[in-house]
One Martini backbone bead per residue (centre of mass of N, CA, C, O) as a GRO file, in nm:
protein
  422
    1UNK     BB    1  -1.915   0.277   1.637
    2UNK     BB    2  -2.162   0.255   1.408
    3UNK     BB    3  -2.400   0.432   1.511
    4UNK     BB    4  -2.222   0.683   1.515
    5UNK     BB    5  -2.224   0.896   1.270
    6UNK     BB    6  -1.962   1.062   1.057
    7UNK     BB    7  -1.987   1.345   0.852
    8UNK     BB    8  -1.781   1.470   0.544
    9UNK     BB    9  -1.773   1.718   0.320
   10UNK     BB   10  -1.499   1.741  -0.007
   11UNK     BB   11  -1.418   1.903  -0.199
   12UNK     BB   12  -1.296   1.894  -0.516
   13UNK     BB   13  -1.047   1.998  -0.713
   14UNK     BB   14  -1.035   2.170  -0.946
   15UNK     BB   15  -0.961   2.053  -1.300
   16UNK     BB   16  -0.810   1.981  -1.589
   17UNK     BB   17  -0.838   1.781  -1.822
   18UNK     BB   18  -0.651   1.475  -1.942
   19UNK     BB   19  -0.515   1.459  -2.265
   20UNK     BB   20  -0.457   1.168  -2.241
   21UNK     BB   21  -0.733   0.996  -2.228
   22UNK     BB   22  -0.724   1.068  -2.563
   23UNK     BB   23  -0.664   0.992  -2.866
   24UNK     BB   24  -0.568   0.996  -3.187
   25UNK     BB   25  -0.577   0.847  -3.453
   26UNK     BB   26  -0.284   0.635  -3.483
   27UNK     BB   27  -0.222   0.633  -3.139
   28UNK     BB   28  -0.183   0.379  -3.061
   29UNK     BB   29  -0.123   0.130  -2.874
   30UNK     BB   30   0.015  -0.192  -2.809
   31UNK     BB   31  -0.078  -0.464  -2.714
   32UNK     BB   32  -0.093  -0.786  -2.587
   33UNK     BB   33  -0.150  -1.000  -2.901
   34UNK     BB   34  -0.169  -0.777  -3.135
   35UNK     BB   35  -0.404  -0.578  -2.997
   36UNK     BB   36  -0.507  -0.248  -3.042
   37UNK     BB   37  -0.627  -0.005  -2.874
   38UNK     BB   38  -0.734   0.143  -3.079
   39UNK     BB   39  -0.912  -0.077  -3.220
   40UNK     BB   40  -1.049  -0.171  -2.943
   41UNK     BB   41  -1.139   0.133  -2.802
   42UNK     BB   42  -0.918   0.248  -2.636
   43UNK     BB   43  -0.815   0.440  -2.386
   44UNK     BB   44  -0.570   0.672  -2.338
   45UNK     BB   45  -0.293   0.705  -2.110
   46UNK     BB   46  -0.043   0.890  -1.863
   47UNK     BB   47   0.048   0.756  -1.540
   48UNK     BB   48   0.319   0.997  -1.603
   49UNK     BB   49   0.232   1.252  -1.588
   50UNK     BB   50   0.227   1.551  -1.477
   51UNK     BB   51  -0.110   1.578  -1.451
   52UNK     BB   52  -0.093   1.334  -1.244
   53UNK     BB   53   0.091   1.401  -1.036
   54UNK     BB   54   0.020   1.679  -0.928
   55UNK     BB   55  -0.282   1.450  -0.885
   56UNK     BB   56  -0.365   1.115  -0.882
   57UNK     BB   57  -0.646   1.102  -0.745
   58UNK     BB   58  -0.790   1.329  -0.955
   59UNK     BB   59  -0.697   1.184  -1.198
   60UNK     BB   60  -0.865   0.887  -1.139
   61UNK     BB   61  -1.155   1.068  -1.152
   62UNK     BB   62  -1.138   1.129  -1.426
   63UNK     BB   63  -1.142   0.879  -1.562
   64UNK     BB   64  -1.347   0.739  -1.459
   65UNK     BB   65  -1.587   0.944  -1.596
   66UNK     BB   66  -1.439   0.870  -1.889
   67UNK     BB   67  -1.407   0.542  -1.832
   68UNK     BB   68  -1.302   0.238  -1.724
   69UNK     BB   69  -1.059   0.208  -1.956
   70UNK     BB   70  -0.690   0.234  -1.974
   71UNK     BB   71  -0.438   0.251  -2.191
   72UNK     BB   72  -0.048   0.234  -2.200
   73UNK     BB   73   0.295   0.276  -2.308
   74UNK     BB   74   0.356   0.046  -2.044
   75UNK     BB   75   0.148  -0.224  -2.109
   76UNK     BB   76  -0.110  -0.143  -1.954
   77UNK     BB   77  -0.470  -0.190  -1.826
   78UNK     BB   78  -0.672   0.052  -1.631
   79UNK     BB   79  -0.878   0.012  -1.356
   80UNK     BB   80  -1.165   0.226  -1.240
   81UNK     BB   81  -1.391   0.043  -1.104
   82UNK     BB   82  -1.498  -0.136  -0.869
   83UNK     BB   83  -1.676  -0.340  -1.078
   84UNK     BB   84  -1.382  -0.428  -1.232
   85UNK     BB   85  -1.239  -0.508  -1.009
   86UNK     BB   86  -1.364  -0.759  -0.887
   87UNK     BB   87  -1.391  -0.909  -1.152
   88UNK     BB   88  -1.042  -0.944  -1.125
   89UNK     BB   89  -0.997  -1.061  -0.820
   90UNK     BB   90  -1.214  -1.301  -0.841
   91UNK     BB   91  -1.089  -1.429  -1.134
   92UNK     BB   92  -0.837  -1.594  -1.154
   93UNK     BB   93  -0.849  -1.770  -1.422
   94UNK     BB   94  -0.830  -1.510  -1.610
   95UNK     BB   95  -0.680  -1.301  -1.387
   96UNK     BB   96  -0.351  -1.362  -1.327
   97UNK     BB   97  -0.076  -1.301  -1.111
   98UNK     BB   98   0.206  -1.412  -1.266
   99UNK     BB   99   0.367  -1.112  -1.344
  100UNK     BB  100   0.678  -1.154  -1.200
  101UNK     BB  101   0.975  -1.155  -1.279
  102UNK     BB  102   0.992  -1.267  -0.967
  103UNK     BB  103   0.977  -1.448  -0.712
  104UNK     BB  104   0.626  -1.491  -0.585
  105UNK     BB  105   0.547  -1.570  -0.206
  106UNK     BB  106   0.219  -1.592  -0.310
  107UNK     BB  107   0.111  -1.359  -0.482
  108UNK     BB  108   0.173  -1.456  -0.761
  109UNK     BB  109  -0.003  -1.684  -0.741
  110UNK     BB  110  -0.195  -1.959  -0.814
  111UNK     BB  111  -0.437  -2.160  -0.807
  112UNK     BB  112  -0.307  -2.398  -0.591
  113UNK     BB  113  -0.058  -2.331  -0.513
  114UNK     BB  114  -0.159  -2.046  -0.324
  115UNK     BB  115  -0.294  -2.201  -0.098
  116UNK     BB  116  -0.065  -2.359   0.052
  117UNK     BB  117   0.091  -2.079   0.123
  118UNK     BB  118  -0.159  -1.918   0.250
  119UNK     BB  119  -0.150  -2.147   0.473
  120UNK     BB  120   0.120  -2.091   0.584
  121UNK     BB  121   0.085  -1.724   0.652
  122UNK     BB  122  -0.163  -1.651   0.805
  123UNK     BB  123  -0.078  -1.739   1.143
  124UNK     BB  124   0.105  -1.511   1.139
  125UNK     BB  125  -0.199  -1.311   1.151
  126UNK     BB  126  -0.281  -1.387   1.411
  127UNK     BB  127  -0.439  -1.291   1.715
  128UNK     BB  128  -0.214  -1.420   1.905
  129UNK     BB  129   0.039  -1.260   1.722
  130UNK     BB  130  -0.070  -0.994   1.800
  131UNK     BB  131  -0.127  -0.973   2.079
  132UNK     BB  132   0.202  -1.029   2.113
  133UNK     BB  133   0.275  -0.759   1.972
  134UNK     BB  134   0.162  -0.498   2.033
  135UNK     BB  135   0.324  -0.370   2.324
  136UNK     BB  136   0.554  -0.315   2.119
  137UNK     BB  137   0.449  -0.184   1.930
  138UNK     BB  138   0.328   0.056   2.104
  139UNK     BB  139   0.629   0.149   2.217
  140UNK     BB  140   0.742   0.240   1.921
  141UNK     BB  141   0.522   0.484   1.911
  142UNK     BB  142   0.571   0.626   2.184
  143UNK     BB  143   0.858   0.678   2.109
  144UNK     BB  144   0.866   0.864   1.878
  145UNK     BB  145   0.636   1.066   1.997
  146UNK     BB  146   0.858   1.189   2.186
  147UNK     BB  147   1.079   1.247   1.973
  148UNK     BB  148   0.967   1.459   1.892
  149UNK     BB  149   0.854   1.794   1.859
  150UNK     BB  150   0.769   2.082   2.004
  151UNK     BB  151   0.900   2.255   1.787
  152UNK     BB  152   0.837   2.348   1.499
  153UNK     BB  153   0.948   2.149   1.251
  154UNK     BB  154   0.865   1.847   1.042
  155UNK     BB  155   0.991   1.577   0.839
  156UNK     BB  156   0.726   1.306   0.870
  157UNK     BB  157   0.835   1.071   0.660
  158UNK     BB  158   1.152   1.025   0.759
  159UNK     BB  159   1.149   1.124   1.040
  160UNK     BB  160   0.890   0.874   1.121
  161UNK     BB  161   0.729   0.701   0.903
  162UNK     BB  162   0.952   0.505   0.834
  163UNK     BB  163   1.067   0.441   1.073
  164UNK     BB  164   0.813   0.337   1.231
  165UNK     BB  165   0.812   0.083   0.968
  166UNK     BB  166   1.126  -0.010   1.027
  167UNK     BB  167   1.051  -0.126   1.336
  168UNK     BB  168   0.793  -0.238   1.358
  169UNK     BB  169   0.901  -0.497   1.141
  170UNK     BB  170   1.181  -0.586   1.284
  171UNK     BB  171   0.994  -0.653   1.543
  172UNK     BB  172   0.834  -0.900   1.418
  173UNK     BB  173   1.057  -1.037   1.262
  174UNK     BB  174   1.340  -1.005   1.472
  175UNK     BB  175   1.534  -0.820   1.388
  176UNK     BB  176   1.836  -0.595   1.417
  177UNK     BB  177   1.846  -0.251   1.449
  178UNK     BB  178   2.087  -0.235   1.246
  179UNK     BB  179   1.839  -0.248   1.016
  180UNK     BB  180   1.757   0.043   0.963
  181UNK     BB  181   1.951   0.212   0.804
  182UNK     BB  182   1.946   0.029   0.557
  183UNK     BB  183   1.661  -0.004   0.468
  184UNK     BB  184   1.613   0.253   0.403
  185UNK     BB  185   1.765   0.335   0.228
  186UNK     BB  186   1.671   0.106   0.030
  187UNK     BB  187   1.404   0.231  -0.004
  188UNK     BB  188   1.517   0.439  -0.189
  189UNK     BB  189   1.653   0.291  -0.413
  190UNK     BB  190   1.362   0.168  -0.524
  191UNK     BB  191   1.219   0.429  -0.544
  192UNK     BB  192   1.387   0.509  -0.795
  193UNK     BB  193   1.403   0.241  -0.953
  194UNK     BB  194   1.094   0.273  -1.013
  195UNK     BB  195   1.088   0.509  -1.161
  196UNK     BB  196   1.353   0.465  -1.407
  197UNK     BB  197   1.283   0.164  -1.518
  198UNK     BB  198   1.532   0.026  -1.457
  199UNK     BB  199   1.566  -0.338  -1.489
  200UNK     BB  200   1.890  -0.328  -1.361
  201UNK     BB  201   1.821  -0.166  -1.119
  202UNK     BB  202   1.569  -0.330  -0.985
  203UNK     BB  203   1.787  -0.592  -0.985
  204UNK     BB  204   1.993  -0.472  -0.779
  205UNK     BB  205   1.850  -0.421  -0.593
  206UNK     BB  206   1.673  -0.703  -0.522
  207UNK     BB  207   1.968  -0.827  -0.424
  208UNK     BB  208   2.011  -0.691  -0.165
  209UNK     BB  209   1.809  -0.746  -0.019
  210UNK     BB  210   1.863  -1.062  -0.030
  211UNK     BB  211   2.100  -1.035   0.135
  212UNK     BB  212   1.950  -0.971   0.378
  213UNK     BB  213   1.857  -1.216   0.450
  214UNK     BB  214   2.046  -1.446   0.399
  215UNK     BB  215   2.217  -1.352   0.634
  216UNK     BB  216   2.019  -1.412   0.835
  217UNK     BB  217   1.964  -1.686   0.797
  218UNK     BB  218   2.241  -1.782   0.845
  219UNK     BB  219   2.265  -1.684   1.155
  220UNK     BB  220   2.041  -1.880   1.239
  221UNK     BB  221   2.191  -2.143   1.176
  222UNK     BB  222   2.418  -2.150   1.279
  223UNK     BB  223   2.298  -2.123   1.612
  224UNK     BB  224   2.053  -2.287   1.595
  225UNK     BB  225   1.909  -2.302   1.907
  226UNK     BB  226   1.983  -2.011   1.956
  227UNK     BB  227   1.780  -1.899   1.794
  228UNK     BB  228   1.586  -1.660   1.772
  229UNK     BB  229   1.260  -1.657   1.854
  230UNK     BB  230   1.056  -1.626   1.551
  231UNK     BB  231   0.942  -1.569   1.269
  232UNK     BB  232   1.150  -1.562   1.173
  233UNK     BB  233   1.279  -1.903   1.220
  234UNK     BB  234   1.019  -2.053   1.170
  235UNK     BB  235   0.981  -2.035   0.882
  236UNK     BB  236   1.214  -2.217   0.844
  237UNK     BB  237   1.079  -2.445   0.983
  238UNK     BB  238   0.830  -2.506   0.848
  239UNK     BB  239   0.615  -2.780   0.696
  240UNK     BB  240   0.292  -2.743   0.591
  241UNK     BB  241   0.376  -2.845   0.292
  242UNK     BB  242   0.533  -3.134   0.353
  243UNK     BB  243   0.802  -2.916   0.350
  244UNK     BB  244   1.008  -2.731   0.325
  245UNK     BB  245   1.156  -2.407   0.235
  246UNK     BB  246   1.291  -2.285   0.040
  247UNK     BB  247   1.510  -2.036   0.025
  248UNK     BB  248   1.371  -1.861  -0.210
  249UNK     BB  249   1.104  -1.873  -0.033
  250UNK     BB  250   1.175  -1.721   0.213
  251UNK     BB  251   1.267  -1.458   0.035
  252UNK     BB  252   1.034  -1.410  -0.045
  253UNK     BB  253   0.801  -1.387   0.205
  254UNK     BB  254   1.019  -1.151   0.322
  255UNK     BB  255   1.002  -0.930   0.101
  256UNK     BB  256   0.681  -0.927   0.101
  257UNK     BB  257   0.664  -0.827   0.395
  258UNK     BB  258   0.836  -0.612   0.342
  259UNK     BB  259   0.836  -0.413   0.128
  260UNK     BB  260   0.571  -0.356   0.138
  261UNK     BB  261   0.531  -0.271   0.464
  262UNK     BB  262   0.710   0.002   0.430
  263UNK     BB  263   0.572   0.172   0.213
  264UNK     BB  264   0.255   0.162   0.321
  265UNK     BB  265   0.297   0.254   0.558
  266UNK     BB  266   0.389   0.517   0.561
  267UNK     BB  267   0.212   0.623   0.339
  268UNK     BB  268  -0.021   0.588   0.573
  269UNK     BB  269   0.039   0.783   0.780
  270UNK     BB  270   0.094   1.071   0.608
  271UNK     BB  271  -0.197   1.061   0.530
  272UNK     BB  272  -0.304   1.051   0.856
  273UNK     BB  273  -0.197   1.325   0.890
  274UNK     BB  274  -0.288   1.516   0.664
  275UNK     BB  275  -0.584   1.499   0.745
  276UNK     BB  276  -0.597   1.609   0.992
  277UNK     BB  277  -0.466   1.876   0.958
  278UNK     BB  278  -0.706   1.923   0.696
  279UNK     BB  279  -0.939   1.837   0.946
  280UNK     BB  280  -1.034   1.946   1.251
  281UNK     BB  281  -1.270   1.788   1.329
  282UNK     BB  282  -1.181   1.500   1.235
  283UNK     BB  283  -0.941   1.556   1.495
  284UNK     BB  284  -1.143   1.621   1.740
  285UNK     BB  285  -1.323   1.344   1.732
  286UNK     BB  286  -1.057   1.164   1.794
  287UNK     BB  287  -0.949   1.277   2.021
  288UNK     BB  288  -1.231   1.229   2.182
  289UNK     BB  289  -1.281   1.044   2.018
  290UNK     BB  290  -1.105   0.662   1.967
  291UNK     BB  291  -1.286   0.457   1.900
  292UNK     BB  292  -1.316   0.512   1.573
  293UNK     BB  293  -1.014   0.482   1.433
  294UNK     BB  294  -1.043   0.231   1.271
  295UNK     BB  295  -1.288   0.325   1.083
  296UNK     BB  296  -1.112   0.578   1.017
  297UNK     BB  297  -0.841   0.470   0.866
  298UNK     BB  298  -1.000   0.318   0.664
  299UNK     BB  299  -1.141   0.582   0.521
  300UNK     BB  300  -0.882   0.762   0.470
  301UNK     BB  301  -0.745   0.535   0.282
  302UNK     BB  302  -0.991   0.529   0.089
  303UNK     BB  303  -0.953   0.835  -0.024
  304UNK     BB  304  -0.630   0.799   0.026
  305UNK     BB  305  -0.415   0.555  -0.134
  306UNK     BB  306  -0.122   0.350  -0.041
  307UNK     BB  307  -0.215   0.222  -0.296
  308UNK     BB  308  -0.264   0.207  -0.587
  309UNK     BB  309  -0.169  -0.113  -0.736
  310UNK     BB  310  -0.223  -0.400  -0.930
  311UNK     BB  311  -0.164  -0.724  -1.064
  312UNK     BB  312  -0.247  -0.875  -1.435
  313UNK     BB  313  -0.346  -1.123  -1.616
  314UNK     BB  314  -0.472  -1.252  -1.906
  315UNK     BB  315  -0.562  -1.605  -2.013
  316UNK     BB  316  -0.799  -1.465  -2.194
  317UNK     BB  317  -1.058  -1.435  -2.315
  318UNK     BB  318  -1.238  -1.044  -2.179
  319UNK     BB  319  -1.493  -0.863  -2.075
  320UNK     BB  320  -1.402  -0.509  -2.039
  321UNK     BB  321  -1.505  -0.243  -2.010
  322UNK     BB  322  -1.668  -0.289  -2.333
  323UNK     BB  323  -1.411  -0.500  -2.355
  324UNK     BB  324  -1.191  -0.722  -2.556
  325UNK     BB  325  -0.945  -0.898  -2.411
  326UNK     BB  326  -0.657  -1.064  -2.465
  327UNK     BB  327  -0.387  -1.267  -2.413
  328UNK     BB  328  -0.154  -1.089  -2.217
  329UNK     BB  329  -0.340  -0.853  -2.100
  330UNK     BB  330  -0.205  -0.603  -1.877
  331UNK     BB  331  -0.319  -0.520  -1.553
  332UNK     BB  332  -0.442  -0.253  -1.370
  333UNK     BB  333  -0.589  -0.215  -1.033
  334UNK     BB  334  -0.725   0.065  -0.907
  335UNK     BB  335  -0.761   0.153  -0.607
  336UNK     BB  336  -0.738   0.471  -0.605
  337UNK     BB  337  -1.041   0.432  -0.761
  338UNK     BB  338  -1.214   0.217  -0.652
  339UNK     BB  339  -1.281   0.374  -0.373
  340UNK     BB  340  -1.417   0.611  -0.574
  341UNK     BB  341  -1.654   0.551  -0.633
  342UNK     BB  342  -1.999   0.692  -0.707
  343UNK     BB  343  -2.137   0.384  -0.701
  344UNK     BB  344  -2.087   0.357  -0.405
  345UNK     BB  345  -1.938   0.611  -0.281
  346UNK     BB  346  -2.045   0.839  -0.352
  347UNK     BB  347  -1.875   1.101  -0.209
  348UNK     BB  348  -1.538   1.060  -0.212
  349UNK     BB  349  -1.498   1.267   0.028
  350UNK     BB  350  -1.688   1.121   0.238
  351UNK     BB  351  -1.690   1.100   0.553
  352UNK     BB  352  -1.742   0.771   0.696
  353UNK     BB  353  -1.829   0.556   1.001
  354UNK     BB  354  -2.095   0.403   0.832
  355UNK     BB  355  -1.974   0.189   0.654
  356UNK     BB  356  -1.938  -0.057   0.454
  357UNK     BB  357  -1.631  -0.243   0.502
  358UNK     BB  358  -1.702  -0.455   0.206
  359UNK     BB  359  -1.612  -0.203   0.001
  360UNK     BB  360  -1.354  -0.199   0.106
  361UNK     BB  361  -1.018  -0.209  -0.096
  362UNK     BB  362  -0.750  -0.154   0.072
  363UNK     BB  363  -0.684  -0.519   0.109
  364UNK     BB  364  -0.873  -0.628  -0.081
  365UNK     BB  365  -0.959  -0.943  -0.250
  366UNK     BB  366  -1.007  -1.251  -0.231
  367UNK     BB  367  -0.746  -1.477  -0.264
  368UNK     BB  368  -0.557  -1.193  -0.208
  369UNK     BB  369  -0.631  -1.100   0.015
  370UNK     BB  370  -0.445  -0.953   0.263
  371UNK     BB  371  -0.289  -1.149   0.516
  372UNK     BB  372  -0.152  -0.816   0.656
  373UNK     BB  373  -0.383  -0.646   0.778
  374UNK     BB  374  -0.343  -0.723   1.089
  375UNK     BB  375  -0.080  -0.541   1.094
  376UNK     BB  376  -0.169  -0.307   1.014
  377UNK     BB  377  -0.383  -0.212   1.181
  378UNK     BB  378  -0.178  -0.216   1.428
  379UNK     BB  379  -0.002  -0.002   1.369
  380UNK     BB  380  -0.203   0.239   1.277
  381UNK     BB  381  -0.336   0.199   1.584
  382UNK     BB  382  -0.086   0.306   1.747
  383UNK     BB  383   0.033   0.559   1.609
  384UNK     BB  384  -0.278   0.713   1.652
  385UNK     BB  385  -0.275   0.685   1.969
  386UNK     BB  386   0.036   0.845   2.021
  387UNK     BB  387  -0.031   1.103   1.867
  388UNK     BB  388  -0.300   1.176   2.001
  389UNK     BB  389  -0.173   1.121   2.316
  390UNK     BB  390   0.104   1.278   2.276
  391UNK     BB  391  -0.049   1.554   2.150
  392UNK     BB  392  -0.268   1.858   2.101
  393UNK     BB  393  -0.147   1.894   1.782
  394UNK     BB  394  -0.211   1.912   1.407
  395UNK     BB  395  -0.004   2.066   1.136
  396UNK     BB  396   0.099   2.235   0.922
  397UNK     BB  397   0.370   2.410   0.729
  398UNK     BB  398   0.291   2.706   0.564
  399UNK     BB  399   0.616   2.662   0.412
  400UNK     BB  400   0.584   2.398   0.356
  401UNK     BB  401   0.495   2.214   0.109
  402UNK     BB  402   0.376   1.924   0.033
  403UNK     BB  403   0.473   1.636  -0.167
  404UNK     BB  404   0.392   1.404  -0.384
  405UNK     BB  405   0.386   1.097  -0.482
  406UNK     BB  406   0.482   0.908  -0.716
  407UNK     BB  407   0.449   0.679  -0.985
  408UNK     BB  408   0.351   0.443  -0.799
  409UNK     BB  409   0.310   0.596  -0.547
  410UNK     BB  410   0.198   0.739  -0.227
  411UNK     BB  411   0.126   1.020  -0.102
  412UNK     BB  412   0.404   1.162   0.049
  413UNK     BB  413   0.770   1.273   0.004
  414UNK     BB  414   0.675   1.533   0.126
  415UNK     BB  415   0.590   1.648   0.534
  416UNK     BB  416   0.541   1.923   0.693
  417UNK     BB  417   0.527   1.987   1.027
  418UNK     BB  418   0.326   2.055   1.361
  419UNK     BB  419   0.385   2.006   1.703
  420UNK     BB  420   0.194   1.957   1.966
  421UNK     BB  421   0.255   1.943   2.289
  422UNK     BB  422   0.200   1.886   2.616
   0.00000   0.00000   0.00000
């Protein structure tokens, strides 16, 4: 596949600079720790500002050549650099996962806790896992694609790549139709209520989501030795840290499967719907050759990211981008930026079949590094193969403009498309 190298370069949109990545003297906000942002001499940014939304790609191209890390009134300091990047997640000791106001198992967790919640859920994302849901994957990827529309508009985020992403997890792990259009609508919910920041109603929703969950435990007890073969029934089941797990955790461990995989896979189709509509040659490539998919969805997804950042805390004093930050104070690692970085994949634009895949931070790094890639992947390569073999031709709506998604979200909020059928 990468023997035949195949690159596109598209010239990014110019924009003026972001007046928010320097403020003047006495406007900086203060960390974490006592130590503001103005004295330690970093640079200060609003990654909620209208300049930013209007396209947040762009807009972290622009701060990446003006400084390495950014603070902002929100209390994060965003890390733009690739090697940057890997500094914050290769070393957890230093910047520590532990961030989140709810349990997160094992995201938010550190060595040694989260080795062994690790060493529990990823066989769950093994070869034989993934080759026995393929199948059904790959079956309701082409059920989509056939009920797509052969004339007219699309507006395929909603009608489309959601509900793709809300069918594909809740069939790997075993949930029941049913839950297709709660799930939705919570999604919506979710992504409004991180938009509002209001940590009422943030805590609001994630306890809905909870009850959806603690709901399948209670009816899979219920049933005893009936309940349905599945991920979630194993789960409750597991015992490899040689005891069960409580019910908290397992409810952390489902939330973190559905959360992130409902909102990255979404995002992760539109976006990569909307690069082949908007790139004609890279669209006829793919469809002569699919043998590329593979590498080209990681490629397309390096270009543009389904997920923006992480998070993380320094445990210690740490030098980063050329400031000393304090204990306390709060990472955002972009990875939105750090893909794009020049000094690693030099036009960070330019499509390539033939990268080094071990550059690519689209599933991160480190002992947090993405433990369900293989499912994404799979996922991502059913749909794109459904798609291009299922259709002649994707193209936007010359009539609808495409919307992006706002901060934290990626990719966009709403996409009309065109599909032409066979």
């Amino acid at each position: 596949m990468r023997n035949t190298p195949f690159t596109r370069s598209q010239s990014a949109a110019s924009c003026p600079a972001h007046a928010d990545a320097k403020r003047d003297a006495g406007s900086g906000t203060a960390l974490p720790g006592g130590k503001s942002a103005h004295a330690a001499g970093i640079a200060q940014w609003d990654p909620r500002s209208d300049a930013v939304q209007a396209n947040q790609i762009a807009a972290y191209d622009r701060m990446r050549r003006q400084c390495p890390i950014a603070a902002s009134q929100y209390g994060y300091t965003s890390v733009f650099l690739h090697s940057d990047a890997l500094h914050v997640v290769l070393d957890h000791k230093t910047f520590s996962s532990a961030v989140s106001r709810f349990p997160s198992v094992p995201n938010g967790m550190d060595p040694p806790e989260h080795t062994a919640f690790r060493a529990l859920i990823e066989p769950y994302f093994d070869a034989p896992h993934m080759a026995a849901f393929a199948p059904r994957c790959h079956a309701i990827a082409r059920q989509l694609v056939d009920q797509l529309p052969a004339a007219g508009s699309v507006e395929v985020i909603s009608a489309f790549a959601q509900i793709y992403a809300l069918q594909a997890q809740c069939a790997w792990l075993g949930w029941p139709d049913t839950l297709h259009e709660p799930l939705r609508q919570w999604t919506l919910k979710n992504y409004r209520a991180t938009l509002s920041r209001d940590q009422q109603a943030q805590a609001a929703v994630a306890r809905e989501f909870d009850h959806y969950i603690t709901e399948l435990l209670a009816a899979r007890r219920a049933a005893g030795a009936a309940a349905p073969d599945d991920v979630t029934t194993h789960l409750m089941h597991n015992e490899s840290i040689s005891r069960p797990l409580t019910e908290d955790e397992i409810v952390s461990i489902l939330r973190n499967w559905t959360v992130g995989e409902l909102g990255t896979i979404a995002a992760s189709v539109g976006i990569l719907m909307e690069y082949l509509a908007t790139h004609a040659d890279i669209q006829r490539l793919l469809r002569d050759t699919p043998e590329h998919l593979p590498a080209a969805i990681d490629e397309i997804l390096r270009i543009h990211a389904p997920l923006i950042l992480n998070r993380r805390i320094t445990t210690r004093n740490v030098e980063l981008g050329g400031h000393v930050l304090p204990p306390g104070t709060r990472i955002a690692v972009l990875w939105a930026s750090a893909n794009r970085d020049e000094a690693v994949f030099g036009d960070p634009d330019e499509f390539r079949l033939d990268r080094d895949p071990g550059l690519n931070l689209l599933y991160g790094a480190g002992v947090h590094v993405c433990p369900g890639a293989p499912l994404a992947r799979l996922e991502l390569l059913a749909i794109m193969q459904a798609l291009l073999g299922g259709t002649e031709w994707l193209e936007l709506d010359p009539q609808q403009a495409p919307q992006r998604a706002f901060y934290p979200g990626s990719g966009f909020s709403s996409l009309h498309m065109r599909i032409q059928k066979q």
